[in-house]
Coordinates of C-alpha atoms in Angstrom, one line a residue:
M1 CA -5.9 -16.2 14.1
N2 CA -6.8 -12.5 14.4
K3 CA -5.1 -10.0 12.5
D4 CA -5.2 -6.2 11.8
L5 CA -4.7 -4.9 8.4
Y6 CA -4.1 -1.3 7.7
L7 CA -4.6 -0.1 4.1
I8 CA -3.0 3.1 3.5
R9 CA -2.7 5.4 0.3
H10 CA 0.5 7.0 -0.6
G11 CA 0.5 10.9 0.3
Q12 CA -0.3 13.5 -2.4
S13 CA 2.4 13.0 -5.3
L14 CA 3.5 15.9 -7.7
A15 CA 0.9 14.4 -10.1
N16 CA -1.9 14.8 -7.6
A17 CA -0.8 18.2 -7.1
G18 CA -0.9 18.8 -10.6
I19 CA 2.8 20.0 -10.5
A20 CA 4.2 17.4 -12.7
D21 CA 3.2 14.4 -15.1
G22 CA 4.5 10.9 -15.0
F23 CA 3.6 7.5 -14.0
D24 CA 6.2 7.1 -11.1
V25 CA 6.3 10.8 -9.7
P26 CA 7.7 11.5 -6.0
L27 CA 5.6 12.9 -3.0
S28 CA 4.9 16.6 -3.3
P29 CA 6.1 18.7 0.0
H30 CA 2.6 18.6 1.2
G31 CA 2.3 15.0 0.5
R32 CA 5.5 14.4 2.5
V33 CA 3.6 16.4 5.6
Q34 CA 0.8 14.1 5.0
A35 CA 2.6 10.9 5.2
G36 CA 4.7 12.2 8.4
R37 CA 1.2 13.0 10.3
C38 CA -0.1 9.4 9.1
G39 CA 3.1 8.0 10.5
E40 CA 2.3 9.9 13.9
F41 CA -1.3 8.5 13.9
M42 CA -0.2 5.0 13.2
A43 CA 2.3 5.2 15.9
A44 CA -0.6 5.8 18.4
Q45 CA -2.5 2.9 16.9
L46 CA 0.0 0.3 17.1
D47 CA 1.1 -2.1 20.0
S48 CA 3.6 -4.4 20.9
R49 CA 2.2 -7.0 18.6
P50 CA 4.4 -8.3 15.7
I51 CA 4.1 -5.7 12.6
R52 CA 4.8 -6.3 9.0
M53 CA 5.0 -3.2 6.7
I54 CA 4.7 -3.8 2.8
S55 CA 4.6 -1.0 0.3
S56 CA 4.0 -1.1 -3.5
P57 CA 7.5 -0.6 -5.3
F58 CA 6.4 3.1 -6.6
L59 CA 8.5 6.0 -5.4
R60 CA 5.6 7.7 -4.1
T61 CA 4.6 4.7 -1.9
V62 CA 7.9 3.7 -0.7
Q63 CA 8.4 7.4 0.4
T64 CA 5.1 7.5 2.3
A65 CA 6.2 4.3 3.9
D66 CA 9.5 5.4 4.6
L67 CA 8.1 8.3 6.5
I68 CA 5.7 6.2 8.4
A69 CA 8.4 3.9 9.3
S70 CA 10.5 6.4 10.6
R71 CA 7.8 7.4 13.2
C72 CA 6.9 3.7 14.2
E73 CA 10.3 2.2 14.1
L74 CA 9.5 -0.2 11.5
R75 CA 11.2 -2.0 8.5
I76 CA 9.7 -1.8 4.9
H77 CA 9.3 -4.7 2.7
L78 CA 8.5 -4.4 -1.0
E79 CA 5.5 -5.9 -2.4
P80 CA 4.7 -5.9 -6.0
A81 CA 1.1 -7.1 -5.6
L82 CA 0.3 -3.7 -4.3
H83 CA 1.4 -1.7 -7.5
E84 CA -0.5 1.0 -8.9
L85 CA -3.4 -0.2 -11.6
F86 CA -1.5 -0.8 -15.1
L87 CA -4.7 0.0 -16.9
E88 CA -4.8 0.3 -20.7
G89 CA -4.2 3.9 -21.6
W90 CA -2.3 4.6 -18.1
F91 CA 1.0 3.3 -19.6
T92 CA 2.8 1.7 -22.6
P93 CA 3.8 -1.8 -22.2
G94 CA 7.6 -2.3 -22.7
N95 CA 8.3 1.2 -22.0
V96 CA 7.7 1.6 -18.0
P97 CA 9.9 4.2 -16.4
L98 CA 10.0 2.1 -13.0
L99 CA 13.0 1.4 -10.8
P100 CA 13.8 -2.1 -10.1
M101 CA 13.0 -3.2 -6.7
P102 CA 17.2 -3.7 -5.6
D103 CA 17.7 -0.1 -6.6
L104 CA 14.9 1.0 -4.5
A105 CA 16.1 -1.1 -1.4
A106 CA 19.5 0.6 -2.0
A107 CA 18.0 4.2 -1.9
F108 CA 15.9 3.7 1.3
P109 CA 17.6 2.3 4.2
R110 CA 14.5 0.9 5.9
V111 CA 13.7 -1.4 3.0
V112 CA 14.7 -4.7 4.0
G113 CA 14.9 -8.2 2.2
T114 CA 16.4 -9.3 -1.0
Y115 CA 14.9 -8.8 -4.4
P116 CA 15.3 -9.8 -8.1
D117 CA 16.4 -7.4 -10.4
G118 CA 14.6 -6.4 -13.6
A119 CA 10.9 -5.8 -14.4
W120 CA 8.6 -6.7 -11.6
W121 CA 5.5 -5.1 -13.3
P122 CA 3.0 -6.5 -15.8
E123 CA 3.8 -6.8 -19.4
V124 CA 0.5 -6.2 -20.7
P125 CA -2.4 -3.8 -19.3
E126 CA -4.7 -4.9 -16.5
S127 CA -8.3 -5.1 -16.7
K128 CA -10.6 -4.4 -14.0
E129 CA -11.1 -8.3 -13.6
D130 CA -7.2 -8.8 -13.4
V131 CA -7.1 -6.2 -10.8
A132 CA -9.9 -7.9 -8.7
R133 CA -7.9 -11.0 -9.1
R134 CA -4.8 -9.6 -8.0
A135 CA -6.7 -8.3 -4.7
A136 CA -8.0 -11.4 -4.1
C137 CA -4.7 -13.2 -4.3
L138 CA -3.0 -10.9 -2.0
R139 CA -6.0 -11.1 0.4
N140 CA -5.2 -14.7 0.4
R141 CA -1.7 -14.5 1.2
L142 CA -2.2 -11.6 3.8
L143 CA -4.6 -13.8 5.7
G144 CA -2.5 -17.1 5.2
R145 CA 0.9 -18.4 6.7
E146 CA 3.0 -16.2 4.5
F147 CA 2.3 -13.3 6.7
P148 CA 2.4 -14.6 10.4
E149 CA 2.7 -11.1 11.9
E150 CA -1.0 -10.1 13.7
V151 CA -0.7 -6.6 12.1
V152 CA -0.1 -5.9 8.7
I153 CA 0.3 -2.4 7.2
C154 CA -0.1 -2.1 3.4
V155 CA 0.9 1.3 1.6
S156 CA -0.4 1.3 -1.9
H157 CA -2.4 3.5 -4.3
A158 CA -6.1 4.7 -4.4
G159 CA -7.5 2.0 -7.0
F160 CA -5.9 -0.8 -5.4
V161 CA -6.5 0.1 -1.9
A162 CA -10.3 -0.1 -2.7
A163 CA -9.9 -3.3 -4.4
L164 CA -8.1 -4.9 -1.7
A165 CA -10.2 -3.6 0.9
E166 CA -13.6 -5.0 -1.2
A167 CA -11.8 -8.2 -1.4
L168 CA -11.1 -8.3 2.3
C169 CA -14.4 -7.1 3.1
P170 CA -17.2 -7.3 0.6
E171 CA -19.7 -5.0 2.1
I172 CA -17.0 -2.0 2.3
A173 CA -17.5 0.6 -0.4
M174 CA -14.6 2.9 -1.2
P175 CA -15.1 5.0 -4.3
D176 CA -12.5 7.8 -3.7
V177 CA -9.7 6.8 -1.3
G178 CA -7.8 9.9 -0.2
N179 CA -4.2 10.7 -0.1
A180 CA -2.4 9.4 3.2
S181 CA -6.0 7.7 4.3
V182 CA -6.1 4.9 6.8
T183 CA -8.5 2.1 6.6
H184 CA -8.3 -0.4 9.3
L185 CA -10.0 -3.9 8.8
H186 CA -9.9 -6.5 11.9
W187 CA -9.9 -10.2 10.9
D188 CA -11.2 -12.5 13.5
G189 CA -10.5 -15.9 11.9
H190 CA -13.6 -15.8 9.9
H191 CA -14.6 -12.4 8.9
C192 CA -12.9 -8.9 8.0
H193 CA -14.8 -5.9 10.1
P194 CA -14.1 -2.6 9.2
I195 CA -12.8 -0.6 12.2
L196 CA -11.6 2.9 10.5
R197 CA -12.6 3.5 7.0
Q198 CA -10.5 6.3 5.1
E199 CA -9.7 8.1 8.1
Q200 CA -8.1 11.4 7.8
G201 CA -8.9 13.3 10.5
F202 CA -5.2 13.5 11.5
L203 CA -4.3 15.7 8.7
K204 CA -6.7 18.5 9.8

């Protein structure tokens, strides 16, 4: 089955803007504007085909997904496999300041589905090989029966957007994924073809 995949990085966070530190900081005011413009761009890209929007369960990604969903009249499903890179040095195992998914779902009415309580994040740091395996597993799920929709929108983080794009389309290279950028890949049933790569023209 043909399928269109949109990989979107969250808008500028307070950490990206140099305003605050932290592993799960929210969007900056500029990041919210970016996400809204991304939503307007996506609304013009989409048609009447079935669509599934999935988001990393980080605050900045759910905020971005929520602003896009509001403009595209979509609902959001939380997907832990889209989470930020848990590389050593970025976080302390056992002391991860992240919200359980039911709390996120309660805070964002456009999030639908039932989610288990408790930790959804890794217990130990990831290696680069772990990230590549996570991306390959999600690729197989996206192209398989678990996601029957013809369009899937994935809202994630710079490093994992690049890893997932490479898992889907090995010839693609995305060394620096910009905030609120959109990468569009088309799966023809055999191969993925890049349509848009880190599109940000709508932010100007």
